[in-house]
mmCIF file with all atom_site columns, C-alpha atoms in Angstrom:
data_model
loop_
_atom_site.group_PDB
_atom_site.id
_atom_site.type_symbol
_atom_site.label_atom_id
_atom_site.label_alt_id
_atom_site.label_comp_id
_atom_site.label_asym_id
_atom_site.label_entity_id
_atom_site.label_seq_id
_atom_site.pdbx_PDB_ins_code
_atom_site.Cartn_x
_atom_site.Cartn_y
_atom_site.Cartn_z
_atom_site.occupancy
_atom_site.B_iso_or_equiv
_atom_site.pdbx_formal_charge
_atom_site.auth_seq_id
_atom_site.auth_comp_id
_atom_site.auth_asym_id
_atom_site.auth_atom_id
_atom_site.pdbx_PDB_model_num
ATOM 1   C CA . UNK A 1 1   ? -2.064  23.642  -12.646 1.00 72.00 ? 29  UNK A CA 1
ATOM 2   C CA . UNK A 1 2   ? -2.850  26.311  -15.180 1.00 83.00 ? 30  UNK A CA 1
ATOM 3   C CA . UNK A 1 3   ? -5.568  27.988  -13.125 1.00 89.00 ? 31  UNK A CA 1
ATOM 4   C CA . UNK A 1 4   ? -3.268  28.127  -10.102 1.00 82.00 ? 32  UNK A CA 1
ATOM 5   C CA . UNK A 1 5   ? -0.564  29.755  -12.237 1.00 82.00 ? 33  UNK A CA 1
ATOM 6   C CA . UNK A 1 6   ? -3.019  32.360  -13.540 1.00 87.00 ? 34  UNK A CA 1
ATOM 7   C CA . UNK A 1 7   ? -4.186  33.138  -10.010 1.00 86.00 ? 35  UNK A CA 1
ATOM 8   C CA . UNK A 1 8   ? -0.584  33.422  -8.786  1.00 84.00 ? 36  UNK A CA 1
ATOM 9   C CA . UNK A 1 9   ? 0.397   35.815  -11.601 1.00 86.00 ? 37  UNK A CA 1
ATOM 10  C CA . UNK A 1 10  ? -2.730  37.891  -10.973 1.00 89.00 ? 38  UNK A CA 1
ATOM 11  C CA . UNK A 1 11  ? -2.045  38.046  -7.219  1.00 87.00 ? 39  UNK A CA 1
ATOM 12  C CA . UNK A 1 12  ? 1.531   39.200  -7.881  1.00 86.00 ? 40  UNK A CA 1
ATOM 13  C CA . UNK A 1 13  ? 0.162   41.879  -10.231 1.00 88.00 ? 41  UNK A CA 1
ATOM 14  C CA . UNK A 1 14  ? -2.355  43.015  -7.607  1.00 88.00 ? 42  UNK A CA 1
ATOM 15  C CA . UNK A 1 15  ? 0.308   42.921  -4.910  1.00 87.00 ? 43  UNK A CA 1
ATOM 16  C CA . UNK A 1 16  ? 2.571   45.176  -6.987  1.00 88.00 ? 44  UNK A CA 1
ATOM 17  C CA . UNK A 1 17  ? -0.342  47.579  -7.524  1.00 89.00 ? 45  UNK A CA 1
ATOM 18  C CA . UNK A 1 18  ? -0.920  47.778  -3.780  1.00 87.00 ? 46  UNK A CA 1
ATOM 19  C CA . UNK A 1 19  ? 2.700   47.873  -2.600  1.00 88.00 ? 47  UNK A CA 1
ATOM 20  C CA . UNK A 1 20  ? 6.063   47.192  -4.195  1.00 88.00 ? 48  UNK A CA 1
ATOM 21  C CA . UNK A 1 21  ? 7.202   45.377  -1.052  1.00 88.00 ? 49  UNK A CA 1
ATOM 22  C CA . UNK A 1 22  ? 4.156   43.110  -1.088  1.00 87.00 ? 50  UNK A CA 1
ATOM 23  C CA . UNK A 1 23  ? 4.620   42.331  -4.787  1.00 85.00 ? 51  UNK A CA 1
ATOM 24  C CA . UNK A 1 24  ? 8.310   41.539  -4.378  1.00 90.00 ? 52  UNK A CA 1
ATOM 25  C CA . UNK A 1 25  ? 7.495   39.354  -1.381  1.00 88.00 ? 53  UNK A CA 1
ATOM 26  C CA . UNK A 1 26  ? 4.976   37.410  -3.461  1.00 87.00 ? 54  UNK A CA 1
ATOM 27  C CA . UNK A 1 27  ? 7.520   36.972  -6.263  1.00 89.00 ? 55  UNK A CA 1
ATOM 28  C CA . UNK A 1 28  ? 10.117  35.633  -3.807  1.00 90.00 ? 56  UNK A CA 1
ATOM 29  C CA . UNK A 1 29  ? 7.561   33.295  -2.271  1.00 88.00 ? 57  UNK A CA 1
ATOM 30  C CA . UNK A 1 30  ? 6.616   31.998  -5.729  1.00 87.00 ? 58  UNK A CA 1
ATOM 31  C CA . UNK A 1 31  ? 10.298  31.454  -6.590  1.00 89.00 ? 59  UNK A CA 1
ATOM 32  C CA . UNK A 1 32  ? 10.635  29.278  -3.495  1.00 90.00 ? 60  UNK A CA 1
ATOM 33  C CA . UNK A 1 33  ? 7.249   27.531  -3.619  1.00 86.00 ? 61  UNK A CA 1
ATOM 34  C CA . UNK A 1 34  ? 7.217   26.504  -7.294  1.00 86.00 ? 62  UNK A CA 1
ATOM 35  C CA . UNK A 1 35  ? 10.491  24.515  -7.257  1.00 90.00 ? 63  UNK A CA 1
ATOM 36  C CA . UNK A 1 36  ? 9.566   23.001  -3.889  1.00 89.00 ? 64  UNK A CA 1
ATOM 37  C CA . UNK A 1 37  ? 6.209   21.800  -5.276  1.00 87.00 ? 65  UNK A CA 1
ATOM 38  C CA . UNK A 1 38  ? 7.857   20.390  -8.395  1.00 87.00 ? 66  UNK A CA 1
ATOM 39  C CA . UNK A 1 39  ? 10.479  18.504  -6.350  1.00 89.00 ? 67  UNK A CA 1
ATOM 40  C CA . UNK A 1 40  ? 7.792   17.147  -4.032  1.00 86.00 ? 68  UNK A CA 1
ATOM 41  C CA . UNK A 1 41  ? 5.679   15.956  -6.977  1.00 84.00 ? 69  UNK A CA 1
ATOM 42  C CA . UNK A 1 42  ? 8.648   14.287  -8.677  1.00 83.00 ? 70  UNK A CA 1
ATOM 43  C CA . UNK A 1 43  ? 9.615   12.557  -5.437  1.00 80.00 ? 71  UNK A CA 1
ATOM 44  C CA . UNK A 1 44  ? 6.057   11.260  -4.909  1.00 76.00 ? 72  UNK A CA 1
ATOM 45  C CA . UNK A 1 45  ? 5.889   10.027  -8.506  1.00 72.00 ? 73  UNK A CA 1
ATOM 46  C CA . UNK A 1 46  ? 9.179   8.163   -8.021  1.00 68.00 ? 74  UNK A CA 1
ATOM 47  C CA . UNK A 1 47  ? 7.879   6.544   -4.805  1.00 63.00 ? 75  UNK A CA 1
ATOM 48  C CA . UNK A 1 48  ? 4.618   5.493   -6.486  1.00 60.00 ? 76  UNK A CA 1
ATOM 49  C CA . UNK A 1 49  ? 6.546   4.091   -9.448  1.00 54.00 ? 77  UNK A CA 1
ATOM 50  C CA . UNK A 1 50  ? 8.678   1.972   -7.145  1.00 51.00 ? 78  UNK A CA 1
ATOM 51  C CA . UNK A 1 51  ? 5.670   0.654   -5.228  1.00 52.00 ? 79  UNK A CA 1
ATOM 52  C CA . UNK A 1 52  ? 3.013   0.501   -7.955  1.00 51.00 ? 80  UNK A CA 1
ATOM 53  C CA . UNK A 1 53  ? 5.125   0.034   -11.065 1.00 51.00 ? 81  UNK A CA 1
ATOM 54  C CA . UNK A 1 54  ? 5.969   -3.590  -10.441 1.00 50.00 ? 82  UNK A CA 1
ATOM 55  C CA . UNK A 1 55  ? 4.175   -6.817  -11.195 1.00 52.00 ? 83  UNK A CA 1
ATOM 56  C CA . UNK A 1 56  ? 2.167   -9.106  -8.923  1.00 57.00 ? 84  UNK A CA 1
ATOM 57  C CA . UNK A 1 57  ? 5.411   -10.620 -7.628  1.00 60.00 ? 85  UNK A CA 1
ATOM 58  C CA . UNK A 1 58  ? 6.333   -7.261  -6.072  1.00 71.00 ? 86  UNK A CA 1
ATOM 59  C CA . UNK A 1 59  ? 3.004   -7.160  -4.254  1.00 78.00 ? 87  UNK A CA 1
ATOM 60  C CA . UNK A 1 60  ? 3.487   -10.576 -2.626  1.00 82.00 ? 88  UNK A CA 1
ATOM 61  C CA . UNK A 1 61  ? 5.533   -8.879  0.089   1.00 86.00 ? 89  UNK A CA 1
ATOM 62  C CA . UNK A 1 62  ? 2.225   -7.472  1.405   1.00 89.00 ? 90  UNK A CA 1
ATOM 63  C CA . UNK A 1 63  ? 0.632   -10.889 2.011   1.00 91.00 ? 91  UNK A CA 1
ATOM 64  C CA . UNK A 1 64  ? 0.152   -11.317 5.744   1.00 94.00 ? 92  UNK A CA 1
ATOM 65  C CA . UNK A 1 65  ? 0.478   -7.599  6.507   1.00 93.00 ? 93  UNK A CA 1
ATOM 66  C CA . UNK A 1 66  ? -2.169  -5.613  8.353   1.00 95.00 ? 94  UNK A CA 1
ATOM 67  C CA . UNK A 1 67  ? -3.819  -2.707  6.548   1.00 96.00 ? 95  UNK A CA 1
ATOM 68  C CA . UNK A 1 68  ? -6.355  -0.026  7.483   1.00 96.00 ? 96  UNK A CA 1
ATOM 69  C CA . UNK A 1 69  ? -9.400  0.493   5.249   1.00 96.00 ? 97  UNK A CA 1
ATOM 70  C CA . UNK A 1 70  ? -9.382  4.084   3.905   1.00 94.00 ? 98  UNK A CA 1
ATOM 71  C CA . UNK A 1 71  ? -12.466 3.822   1.674   1.00 88.00 ? 99  UNK A CA 1
ATOM 72  C CA . UNK A 1 72  ? -15.248 1.359   2.530   1.00 90.00 ? 100 UNK A CA 1
ATOM 73  C CA . UNK A 1 73  ? -14.734 -2.010  0.857   1.00 93.00 ? 101 UNK A CA 1
ATOM 74  C CA . UNK A 1 74  ? -18.039 -2.778  -0.928  1.00 92.00 ? 102 UNK A CA 1
ATOM 75  C CA . UNK A 1 75  ? -16.290 -5.189  -1.729  1.00 91.00 ? 103 UNK A CA 1
ATOM 76  C CA . UNK A 1 76  ? -13.711 -2.962  -3.495  1.00 92.00 ? 104 UNK A CA 1
ATOM 77  C CA . UNK A 1 77  ? -12.111 0.178   -2.085  1.00 92.00 ? 105 UNK A CA 1
ATOM 78  C CA . UNK A 1 78  ? -8.705  1.099   -0.768  1.00 93.00 ? 106 UNK A CA 1
ATOM 79  C CA . UNK A 1 79  ? -6.446  0.344   2.158   1.00 95.00 ? 107 UNK A CA 1
ATOM 80  C CA . UNK A 1 80  ? -3.389  1.947   3.732   1.00 93.00 ? 108 UNK A CA 1
ATOM 81  C CA . UNK A 1 81  ? -0.185  0.015   4.386   1.00 92.00 ? 109 UNK A CA 1
ATOM 82  C CA . UNK A 1 82  ? 2.908   1.838   5.651   1.00 87.00 ? 110 UNK A CA 1
ATOM 83  C CA . UNK A 1 83  ? 1.423   5.238   4.675   1.00 88.00 ? 111 UNK A CA 1
ATOM 84  C CA . UNK A 1 84  ? 0.736   4.162   1.065   1.00 88.00 ? 112 UNK A CA 1
ATOM 85  C CA . UNK A 1 85  ? -2.750  3.670   -0.397  1.00 90.00 ? 113 UNK A CA 1
ATOM 86  C CA . UNK A 1 86  ? -3.575  0.544   -2.415  1.00 91.00 ? 114 UNK A CA 1
ATOM 87  C CA . UNK A 1 87  ? -6.636  -0.734  -4.231  1.00 91.00 ? 115 UNK A CA 1
ATOM 88  C CA . UNK A 1 88  ? -8.200  -3.616  -2.338  1.00 93.00 ? 116 UNK A CA 1
ATOM 89  C CA . UNK A 1 89  ? -11.027 -6.114  -2.528  1.00 93.00 ? 117 UNK A CA 1
ATOM 90  C CA . UNK A 1 90  ? -12.694 -7.802  0.411   1.00 94.00 ? 118 UNK A CA 1
ATOM 91  C CA . UNK A 1 91  ? -13.200 -11.561 0.521   1.00 91.00 ? 119 UNK A CA 1
ATOM 92  C CA . UNK A 1 92  ? -15.940 -11.223 3.137   1.00 86.00 ? 120 UNK A CA 1
ATOM 93  C CA . UNK A 1 93  ? -18.147 -8.510  1.610   1.00 85.00 ? 121 UNK A CA 1
ATOM 94  C CA . UNK A 1 94  ? -18.580 -5.029  3.097   1.00 92.00 ? 122 UNK A CA 1
ATOM 95  C CA . UNK A 1 95  ? -15.887 -3.680  5.451   1.00 93.00 ? 123 UNK A CA 1
ATOM 96  C CA . UNK A 1 96  ? -16.170 -0.188  6.963   1.00 93.00 ? 124 UNK A CA 1
ATOM 97  C CA . UNK A 1 97  ? -13.594 2.587   6.764   1.00 94.00 ? 125 UNK A CA 1
ATOM 98  C CA . UNK A 1 98  ? -10.931 2.595   9.536   1.00 95.00 ? 126 UNK A CA 1
ATOM 99  C CA . UNK A 1 99  ? -11.222 -1.168  10.199  1.00 95.00 ? 127 UNK A CA 1
ATOM 100 C CA . UNK A 1 100 ? -8.048  -3.243  10.234  1.00 96.00 ? 128 UNK A CA 1
ATOM 101 C CA . UNK A 1 101 ? -7.781  -6.022  7.675   1.00 96.00 ? 129 UNK A CA 1
ATOM 102 C CA . UNK A 1 102 ? -5.184  -8.608  6.709   1.00 96.00 ? 130 UNK A CA 1
ATOM 103 C CA . UNK A 1 103 ? -3.819  -9.040  3.179   1.00 94.00 ? 131 UNK A CA 1
ATOM 104 C CA . UNK A 1 104 ? -4.398  -12.675 2.148   1.00 94.00 ? 132 UNK A CA 1
ATOM 105 C CA . UNK A 1 105 ? -3.769  -12.634 -1.615  1.00 90.00 ? 133 UNK A CA 1
ATOM 106 C CA . UNK A 1 106 ? -2.943  -10.481 -4.641  1.00 88.00 ? 134 UNK A CA 1
ATOM 107 C CA . UNK A 1 107 ? -4.790  -10.195 -7.974  1.00 86.00 ? 135 UNK A CA 1
ATOM 108 C CA . UNK A 1 108 ? -2.835  -8.021  -10.389 1.00 80.00 ? 136 UNK A CA 1
ATOM 109 C CA . UNK A 1 109 ? -2.344  -4.795  -8.457  1.00 81.00 ? 137 UNK A CA 1
ATOM 110 C CA . UNK A 1 110 ? -5.304  -5.336  -6.130  1.00 88.00 ? 138 UNK A CA 1
ATOM 111 C CA . UNK A 1 111 ? -4.764  -6.540  -2.580  1.00 91.00 ? 139 UNK A CA 1
ATOM 112 C CA . UNK A 1 112 ? -7.251  -9.186  -1.431  1.00 92.00 ? 140 UNK A CA 1
ATOM 113 C CA . UNK A 1 113 ? -8.103  -8.664  2.237   1.00 95.00 ? 141 UNK A CA 1
ATOM 114 C CA . UNK A 1 114 ? -10.271 -10.086 4.988   1.00 93.00 ? 142 UNK A CA 1
#
C-alpha cells in the first residue's frame, strides 16, 4: 500500500546515497516487482470473483466434498477446499483446526459442514 511505497522510495533514495549501483539495482527490482505484484493481485481477484461471486447454486457443487478446517469452527469459521478458503458453519458444534469435514449443505455463501 501507501506505506510500502513510501518505504520503497526511501530505500531507493538511501541506496543511491550509498552507491549508484545499489540504487539502480533497487530501481530495476522495483520495476520488476511492482507489475508482478499487480498482476498477481488482479489474477487472485479474478479467481475469487469466479468462486465467490456466484449465488448459492454455484456453491452446490461443494456438497459432498471433503474440506479441512483452517480456523476452528465454534460453530463458524473457515475451511479449505481445493486450496480456496470458504466461510463455514458446523452442524455439530465445535470442530478443531486441521480436522477434515464434509460439506452437507449451503446457506448463502456459507458452507454447512459436519
